[in-house]
Tab-separated table of C-alpha atoms in Angstrom:
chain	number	residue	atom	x	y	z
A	1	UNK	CA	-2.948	13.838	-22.867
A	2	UNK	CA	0.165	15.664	-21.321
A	3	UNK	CA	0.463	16.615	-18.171
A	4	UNK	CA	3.244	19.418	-17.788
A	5	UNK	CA	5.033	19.685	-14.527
A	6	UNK	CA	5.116	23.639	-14.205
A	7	UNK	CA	1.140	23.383	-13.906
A	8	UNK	CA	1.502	21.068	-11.059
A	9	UNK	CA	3.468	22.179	-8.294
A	10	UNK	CA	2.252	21.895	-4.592
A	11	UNK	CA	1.791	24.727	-2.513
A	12	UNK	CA	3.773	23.220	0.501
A	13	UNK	CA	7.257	23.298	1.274
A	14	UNK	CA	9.963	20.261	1.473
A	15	UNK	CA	8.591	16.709	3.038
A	16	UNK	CA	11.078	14.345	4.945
A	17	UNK	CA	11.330	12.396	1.899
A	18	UNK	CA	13.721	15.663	0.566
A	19	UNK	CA	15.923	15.359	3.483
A	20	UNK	CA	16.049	11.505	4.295
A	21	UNK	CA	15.634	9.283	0.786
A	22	UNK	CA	13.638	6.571	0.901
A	23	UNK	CA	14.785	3.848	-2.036
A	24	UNK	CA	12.503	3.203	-5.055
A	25	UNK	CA	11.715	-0.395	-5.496
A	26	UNK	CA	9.294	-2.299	-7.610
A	27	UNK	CA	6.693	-3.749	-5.870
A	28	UNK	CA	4.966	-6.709	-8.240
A	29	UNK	CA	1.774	-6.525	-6.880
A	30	UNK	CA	1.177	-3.623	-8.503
A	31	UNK	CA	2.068	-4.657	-11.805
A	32	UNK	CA	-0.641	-4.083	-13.861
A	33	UNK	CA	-0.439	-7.343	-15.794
A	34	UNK	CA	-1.030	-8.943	-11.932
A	35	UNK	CA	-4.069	-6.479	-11.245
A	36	UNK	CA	-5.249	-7.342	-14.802
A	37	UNK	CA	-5.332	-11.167	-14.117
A	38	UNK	CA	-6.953	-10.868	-10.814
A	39	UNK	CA	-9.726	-8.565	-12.518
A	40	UNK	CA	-10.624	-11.245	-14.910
A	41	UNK	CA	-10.613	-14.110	-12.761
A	42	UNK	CA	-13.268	-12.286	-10.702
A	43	UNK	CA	-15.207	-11.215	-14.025
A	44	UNK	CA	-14.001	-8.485	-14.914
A	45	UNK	CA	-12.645	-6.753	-18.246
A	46	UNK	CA	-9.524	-4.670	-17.613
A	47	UNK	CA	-8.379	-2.872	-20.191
A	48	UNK	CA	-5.062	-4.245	-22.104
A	49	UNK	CA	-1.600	-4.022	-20.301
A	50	UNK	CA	-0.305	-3.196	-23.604
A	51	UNK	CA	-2.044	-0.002	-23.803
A	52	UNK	CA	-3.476	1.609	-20.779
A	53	UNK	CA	-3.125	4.188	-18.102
A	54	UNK	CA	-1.614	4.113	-15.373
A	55	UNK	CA	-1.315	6.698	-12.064
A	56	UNK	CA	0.862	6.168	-9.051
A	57	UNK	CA	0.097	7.752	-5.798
A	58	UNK	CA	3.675	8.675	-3.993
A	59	UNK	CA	5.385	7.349	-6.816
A	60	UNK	CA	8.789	8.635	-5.059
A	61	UNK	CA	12.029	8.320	-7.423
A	62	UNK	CA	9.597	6.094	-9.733
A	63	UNK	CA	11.328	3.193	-8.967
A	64	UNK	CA	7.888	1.208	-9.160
A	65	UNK	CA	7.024	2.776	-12.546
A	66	UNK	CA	9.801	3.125	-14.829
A	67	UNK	CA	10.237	-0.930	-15.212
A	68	UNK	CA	6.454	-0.575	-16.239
A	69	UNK	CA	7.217	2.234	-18.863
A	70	UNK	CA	10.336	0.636	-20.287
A	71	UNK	CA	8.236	-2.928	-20.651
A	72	UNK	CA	5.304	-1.211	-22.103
A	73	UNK	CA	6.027	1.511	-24.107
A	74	UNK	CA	2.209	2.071	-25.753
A	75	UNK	CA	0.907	2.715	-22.339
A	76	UNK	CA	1.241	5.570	-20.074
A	77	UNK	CA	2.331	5.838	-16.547
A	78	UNK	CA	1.868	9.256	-14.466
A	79	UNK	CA	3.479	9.206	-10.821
A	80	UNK	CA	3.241	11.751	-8.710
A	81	UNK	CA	5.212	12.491	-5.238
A	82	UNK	CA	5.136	15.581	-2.966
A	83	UNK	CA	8.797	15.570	-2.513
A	84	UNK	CA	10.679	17.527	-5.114
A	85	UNK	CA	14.290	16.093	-4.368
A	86	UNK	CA	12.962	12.822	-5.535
A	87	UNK	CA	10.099	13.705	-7.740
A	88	UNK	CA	14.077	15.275	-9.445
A	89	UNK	CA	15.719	12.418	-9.317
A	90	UNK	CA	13.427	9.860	-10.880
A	91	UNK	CA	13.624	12.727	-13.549
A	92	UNK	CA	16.709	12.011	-14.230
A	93	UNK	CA	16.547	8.372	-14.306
A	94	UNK	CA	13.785	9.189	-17.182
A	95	UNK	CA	16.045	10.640	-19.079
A	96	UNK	CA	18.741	8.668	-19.098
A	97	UNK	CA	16.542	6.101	-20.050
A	98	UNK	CA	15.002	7.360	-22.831
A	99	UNK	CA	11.699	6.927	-21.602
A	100	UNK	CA	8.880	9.320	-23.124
A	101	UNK	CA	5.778	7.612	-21.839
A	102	UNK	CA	5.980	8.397	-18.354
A	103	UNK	CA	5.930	11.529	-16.188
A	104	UNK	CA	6.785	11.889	-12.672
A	105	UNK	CA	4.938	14.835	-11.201
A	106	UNK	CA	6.260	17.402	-8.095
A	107	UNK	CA	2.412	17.267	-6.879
A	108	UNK	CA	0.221	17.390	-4.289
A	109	UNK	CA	-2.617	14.459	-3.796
A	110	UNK	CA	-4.655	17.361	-2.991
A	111	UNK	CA	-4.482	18.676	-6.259
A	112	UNK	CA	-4.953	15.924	-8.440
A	113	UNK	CA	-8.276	17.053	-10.548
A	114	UNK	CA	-10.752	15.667	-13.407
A	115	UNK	CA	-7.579	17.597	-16.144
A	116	UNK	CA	-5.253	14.203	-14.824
A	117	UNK	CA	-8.071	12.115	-16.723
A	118	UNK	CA	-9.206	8.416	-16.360
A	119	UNK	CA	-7.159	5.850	-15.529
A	120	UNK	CA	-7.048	1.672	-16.412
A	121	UNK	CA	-4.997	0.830	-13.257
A	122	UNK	CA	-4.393	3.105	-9.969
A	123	UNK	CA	-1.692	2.158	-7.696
A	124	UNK	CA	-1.613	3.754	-4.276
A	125	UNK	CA	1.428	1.757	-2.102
A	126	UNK	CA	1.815	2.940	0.818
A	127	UNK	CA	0.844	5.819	1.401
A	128	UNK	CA	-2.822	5.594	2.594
A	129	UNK	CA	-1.501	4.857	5.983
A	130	UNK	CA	0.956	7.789	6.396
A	131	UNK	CA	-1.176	10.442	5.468
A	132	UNK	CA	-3.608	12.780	7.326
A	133	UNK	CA	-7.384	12.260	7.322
A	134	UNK	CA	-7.951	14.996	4.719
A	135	UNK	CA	-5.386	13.199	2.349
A	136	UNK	CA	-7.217	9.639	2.398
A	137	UNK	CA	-10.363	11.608	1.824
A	138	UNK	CA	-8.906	13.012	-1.101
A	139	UNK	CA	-7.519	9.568	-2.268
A	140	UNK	CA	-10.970	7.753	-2.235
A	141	UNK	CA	-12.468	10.829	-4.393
A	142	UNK	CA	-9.222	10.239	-7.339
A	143	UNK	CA	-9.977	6.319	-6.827
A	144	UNK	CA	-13.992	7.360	-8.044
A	145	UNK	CA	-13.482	10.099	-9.980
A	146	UNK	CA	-10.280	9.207	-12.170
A	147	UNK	CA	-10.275	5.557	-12.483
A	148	UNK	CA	-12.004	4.288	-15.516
A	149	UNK	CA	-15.620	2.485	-16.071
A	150	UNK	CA	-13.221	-0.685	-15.980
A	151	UNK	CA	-10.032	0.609	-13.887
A	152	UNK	CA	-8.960	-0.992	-11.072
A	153	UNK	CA	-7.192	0.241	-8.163
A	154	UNK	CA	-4.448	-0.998	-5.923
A	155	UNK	CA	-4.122	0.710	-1.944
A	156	UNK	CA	-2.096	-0.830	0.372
A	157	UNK	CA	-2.005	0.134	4.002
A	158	UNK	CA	-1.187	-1.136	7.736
A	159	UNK	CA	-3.645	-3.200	8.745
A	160	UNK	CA	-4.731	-4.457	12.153
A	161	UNK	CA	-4.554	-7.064	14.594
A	162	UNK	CA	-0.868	-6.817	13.924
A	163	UNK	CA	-0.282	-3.177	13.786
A	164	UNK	CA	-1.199	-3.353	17.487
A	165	UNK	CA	1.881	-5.092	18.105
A	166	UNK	CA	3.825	-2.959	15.967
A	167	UNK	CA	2.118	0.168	16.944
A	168	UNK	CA	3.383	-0.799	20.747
A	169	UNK	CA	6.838	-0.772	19.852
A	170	UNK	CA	6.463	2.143	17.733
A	171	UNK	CA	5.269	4.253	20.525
A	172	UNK	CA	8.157	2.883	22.465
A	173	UNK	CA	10.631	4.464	19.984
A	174	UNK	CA	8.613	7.250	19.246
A	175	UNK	CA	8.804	8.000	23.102
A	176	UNK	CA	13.095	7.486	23.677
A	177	UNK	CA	13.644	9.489	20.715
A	178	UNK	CA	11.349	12.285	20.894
A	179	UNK	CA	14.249	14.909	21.234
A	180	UNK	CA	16.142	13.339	18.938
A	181	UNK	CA	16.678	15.237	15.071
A	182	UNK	CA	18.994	14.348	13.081
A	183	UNK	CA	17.834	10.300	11.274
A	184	UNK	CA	21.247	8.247	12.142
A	185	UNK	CA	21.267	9.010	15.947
A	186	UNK	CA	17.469	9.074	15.714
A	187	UNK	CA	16.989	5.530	13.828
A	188	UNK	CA	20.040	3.922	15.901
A	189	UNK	CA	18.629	5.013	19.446
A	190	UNK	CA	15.128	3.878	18.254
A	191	UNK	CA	17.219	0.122	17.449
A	192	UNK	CA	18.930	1.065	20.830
A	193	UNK	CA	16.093	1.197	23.151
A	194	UNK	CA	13.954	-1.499	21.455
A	195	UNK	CA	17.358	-4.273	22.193
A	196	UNK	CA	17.466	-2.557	25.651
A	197	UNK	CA	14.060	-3.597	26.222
A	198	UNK	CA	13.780	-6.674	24.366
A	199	UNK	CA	16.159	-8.181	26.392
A	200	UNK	CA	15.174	-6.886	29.625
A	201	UNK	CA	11.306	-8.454	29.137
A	202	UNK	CA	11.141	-12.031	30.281
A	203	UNK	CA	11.530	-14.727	27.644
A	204	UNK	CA	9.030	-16.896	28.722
A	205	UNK	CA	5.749	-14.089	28.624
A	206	UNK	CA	3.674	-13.311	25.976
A	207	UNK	CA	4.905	-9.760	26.578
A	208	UNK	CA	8.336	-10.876	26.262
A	209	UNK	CA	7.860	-12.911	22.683
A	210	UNK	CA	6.297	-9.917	21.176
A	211	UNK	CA	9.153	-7.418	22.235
A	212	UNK	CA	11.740	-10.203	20.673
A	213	UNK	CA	9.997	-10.884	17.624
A	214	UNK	CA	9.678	-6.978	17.302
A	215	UNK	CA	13.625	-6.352	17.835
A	216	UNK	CA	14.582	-8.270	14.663
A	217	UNK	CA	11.889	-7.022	12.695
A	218	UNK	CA	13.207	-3.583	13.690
A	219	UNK	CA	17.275	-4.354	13.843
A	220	UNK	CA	17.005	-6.135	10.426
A	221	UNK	CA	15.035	-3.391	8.999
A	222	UNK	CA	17.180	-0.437	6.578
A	223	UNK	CA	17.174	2.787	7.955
A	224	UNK	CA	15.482	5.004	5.317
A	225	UNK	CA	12.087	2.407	6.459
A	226	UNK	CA	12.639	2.460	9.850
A	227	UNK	CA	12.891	6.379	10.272
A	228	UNK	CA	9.775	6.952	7.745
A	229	UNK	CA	7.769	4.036	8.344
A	230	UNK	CA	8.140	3.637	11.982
A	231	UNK	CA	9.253	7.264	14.293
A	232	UNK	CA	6.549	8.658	11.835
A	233	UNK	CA	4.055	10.046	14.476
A	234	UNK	CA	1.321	10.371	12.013
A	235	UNK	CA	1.543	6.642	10.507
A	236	UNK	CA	-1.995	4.791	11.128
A	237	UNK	CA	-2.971	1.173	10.854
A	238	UNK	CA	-6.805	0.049	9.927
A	239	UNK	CA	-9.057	-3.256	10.032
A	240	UNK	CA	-9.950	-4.127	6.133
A	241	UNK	CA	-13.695	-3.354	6.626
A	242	UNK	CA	-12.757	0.170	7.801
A	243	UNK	CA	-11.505	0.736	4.205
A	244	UNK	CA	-13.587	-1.117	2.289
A	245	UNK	CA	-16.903	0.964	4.143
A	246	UNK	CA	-15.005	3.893	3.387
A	247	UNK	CA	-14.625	3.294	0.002
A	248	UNK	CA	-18.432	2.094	-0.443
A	249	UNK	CA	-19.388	5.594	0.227
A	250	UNK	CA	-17.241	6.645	-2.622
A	251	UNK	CA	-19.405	4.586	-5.011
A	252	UNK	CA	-16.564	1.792	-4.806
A	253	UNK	CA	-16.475	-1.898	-4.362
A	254	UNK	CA	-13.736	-4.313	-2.587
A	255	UNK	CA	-12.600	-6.877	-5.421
A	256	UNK	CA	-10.015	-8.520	-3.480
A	257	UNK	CA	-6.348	-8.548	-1.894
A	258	UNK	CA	-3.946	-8.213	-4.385
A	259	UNK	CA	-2.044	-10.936	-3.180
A	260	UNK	CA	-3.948	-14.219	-4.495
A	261	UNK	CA	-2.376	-16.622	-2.357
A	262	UNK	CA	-4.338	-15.805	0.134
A	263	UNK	CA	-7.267	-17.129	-1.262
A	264	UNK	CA	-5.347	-21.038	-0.779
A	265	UNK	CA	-6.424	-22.193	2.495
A	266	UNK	CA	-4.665	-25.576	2.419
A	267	UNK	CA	-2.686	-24.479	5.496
A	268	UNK	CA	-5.388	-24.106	8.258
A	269	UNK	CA	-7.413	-27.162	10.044
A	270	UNK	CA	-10.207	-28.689	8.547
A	271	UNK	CA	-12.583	-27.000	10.740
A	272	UNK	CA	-11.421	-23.394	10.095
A	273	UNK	CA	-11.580	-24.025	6.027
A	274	UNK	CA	-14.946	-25.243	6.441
A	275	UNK	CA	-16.168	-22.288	8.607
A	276	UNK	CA	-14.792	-19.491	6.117
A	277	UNK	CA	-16.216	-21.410	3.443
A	278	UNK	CA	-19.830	-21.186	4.926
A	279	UNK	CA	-19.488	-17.449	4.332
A	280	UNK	CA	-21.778	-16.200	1.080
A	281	UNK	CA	-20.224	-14.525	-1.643
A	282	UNK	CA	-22.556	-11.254	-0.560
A	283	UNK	CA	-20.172	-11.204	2.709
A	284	UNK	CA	-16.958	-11.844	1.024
A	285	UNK	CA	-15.333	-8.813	2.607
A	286	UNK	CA	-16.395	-10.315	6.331
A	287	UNK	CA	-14.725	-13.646	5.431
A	288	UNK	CA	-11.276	-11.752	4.435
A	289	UNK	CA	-11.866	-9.726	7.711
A	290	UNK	CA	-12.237	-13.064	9.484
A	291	UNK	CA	-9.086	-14.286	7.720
A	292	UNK	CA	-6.867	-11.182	8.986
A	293	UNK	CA	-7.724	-11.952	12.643
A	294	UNK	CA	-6.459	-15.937	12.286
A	295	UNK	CA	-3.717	-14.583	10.255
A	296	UNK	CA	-2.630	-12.046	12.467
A	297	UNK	CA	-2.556	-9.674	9.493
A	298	UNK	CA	-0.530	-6.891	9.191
A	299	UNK	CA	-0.441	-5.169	5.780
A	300	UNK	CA	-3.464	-5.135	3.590
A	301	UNK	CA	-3.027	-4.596	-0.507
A	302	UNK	CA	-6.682	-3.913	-1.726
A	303	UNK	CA	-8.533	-4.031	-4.649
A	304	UNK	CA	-11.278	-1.887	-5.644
A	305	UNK	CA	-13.383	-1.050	-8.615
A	306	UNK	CA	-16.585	0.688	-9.480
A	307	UNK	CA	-20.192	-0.473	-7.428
A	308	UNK	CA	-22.193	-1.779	-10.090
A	309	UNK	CA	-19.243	-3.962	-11.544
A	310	UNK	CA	-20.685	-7.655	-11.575
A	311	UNK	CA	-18.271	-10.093	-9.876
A	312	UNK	CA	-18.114	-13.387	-10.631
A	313	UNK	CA	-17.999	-16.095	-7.612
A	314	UNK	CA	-14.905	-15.579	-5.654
A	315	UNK	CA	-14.310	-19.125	-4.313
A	316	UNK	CA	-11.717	-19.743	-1.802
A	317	UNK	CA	-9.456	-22.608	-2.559
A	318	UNK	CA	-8.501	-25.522	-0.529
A	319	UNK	CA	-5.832	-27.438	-3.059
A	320	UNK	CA	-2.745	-25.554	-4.667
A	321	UNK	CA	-2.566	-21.847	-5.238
A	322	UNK	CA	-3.133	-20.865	-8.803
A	323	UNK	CA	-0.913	-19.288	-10.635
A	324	UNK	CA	-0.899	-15.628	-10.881
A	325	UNK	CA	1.465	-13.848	-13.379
């Protein structure tokens, strides 16, 4: 099925993503030989990596995609991106690759309809978190209506308890550079201020540890992040169930985190691998919930697939992690 770009073009005017680039990079969680293996170690029969569908989310410049395309080039990959500066310049990377089995798409998640199709894999990286209310609506209804009887679909999002630490800071910079425009002075008052205080907080508080372990996260991290991810008013953080409920409404079911090492619990106390143990396979969501507040969580990569799916047991491990290509 093709998808031309002229049909698809939002109704709203530039993003920040036109004026301030933020860099395209693969992210190998996605990948949907990954998601495949996960699928069918809980059960599941994902359709072949060789020959699928796949549809990114906020693609961006395609960064994330176009290895994908170029490694499998009987399958089809569809990103879209509301900015049109970068929805132009993965274009061109298309191009002068030679690619002809993937499309990156000036379009709005709002007007992503049953003409896009079915999908084998859905990718969604980060994005659920820095969009309105309406928007993650929206995403939950393409995650039901467009992924396939077998698809699989990736979100990723802030999660909380430790997006309440970050969140703190945030506000913090959000606050001392509220008058503030242009990105450069913008990001390097926000670095500015966070130092200022860092320093200023006493070393040997709880208050103060936070602050410092904040400060390098935020001095060591590049600009184009800090500025989107960060002094974005509008970014939220969520606890895992909050998702997963939301996405049971939508006739969809949690699978898993996409990252698989966190299923190896060699590295807490006896005590705490035998309590999440005790947890029944029908609560396996409240175990992983459980797991984020020991962890301190902060960035959830979920997994979801039609209700009705049948799941084999997914047993936590206490000796090595498997391997997961």
């Amino acid at each position: 099925m093709n998808i031309q770009t002229e049909h698809r073009q939002p109704t709203t005017g530039t993003t920040a993503y036109d004026e301030v680039y933020y860099p395209g990079h693969v992210y190998g969680l996605t990948h949907p030989n990954h998601l495949a293996t996960i699928a069918s170690v809980y059960g599941m029969q994902p359709a072949p990596v060789e020959r699928c569908r796949v549809l990114e989310l906020g693609c961006g410049v395609g960064g994330n995609l176009l290895p994908m395309a170029f490694q499998y080039p009987d399958s089809e990959f569809i990103g879209i991106d509301l900015s049109g500066a970068t929805i132009e310049r993965g274009q061109r990377n298309i191009t002068a690759l030679g690619l002809s089995n993937i499309r990156l798409l000036h379009c709005d998640i709002m007007d992503v309809d049953a003409a896009f199709g079915q999908f084998d894999y859905i990718i969604a990286h980060g994005v659920y978190s820095w969009v309105p209310p309406i928007v993650r609506e929206k995403m939950m209804s393409i995650f039901k209506r467009n992924l396939a009887p077998k698809g699989l679909c990736y979100v990723s999002y802030n999660a909380h308890p430790f997006s309440h630490l970050r969140d703190m800071v945030r506000d913090m910079m959000r606050y001392h550079t509220r008058r503030i425009t242009g990105m450069k002075e913008k990001v390097g008052q926000a670095r500015a201020i966070v130092k200022f205080l860092s320093e200023g907080s006493k070393s040997n508080s709880v208050h103060g540890a936070v602050m410092r372990d904040q400060c390098t996260r935020v001095l060591n991290a590049p600009d184009e992040l800090l500025f989107h991810d960060d002094l974005d008013s509008g970014a939220t953080a969520f606890l895992l169930h909050e998702v997963v409920e939301d996405a049971g409404r939508h006739g969809l079911q949690y699978l898993s985190d996409a990252d698989f090492s966190r299923r190896y619990l060699a590295g807490y106390t006896e005590e705490v691998r035998a309590t999440l143990q005790r947890f029944p396979e029908s609560e396996f969501m409240a175990r992983d919930q459980y797991q984020d507040f020991i962890d301190g969580n902060g960035f959830r990569r979920t997994l979801l697939c039609h209700e009705g799916i049948s799941l084999t047991a997914r047993l936590i491990s206490t000796s090595s992690p498997p391997s997961i290509c």
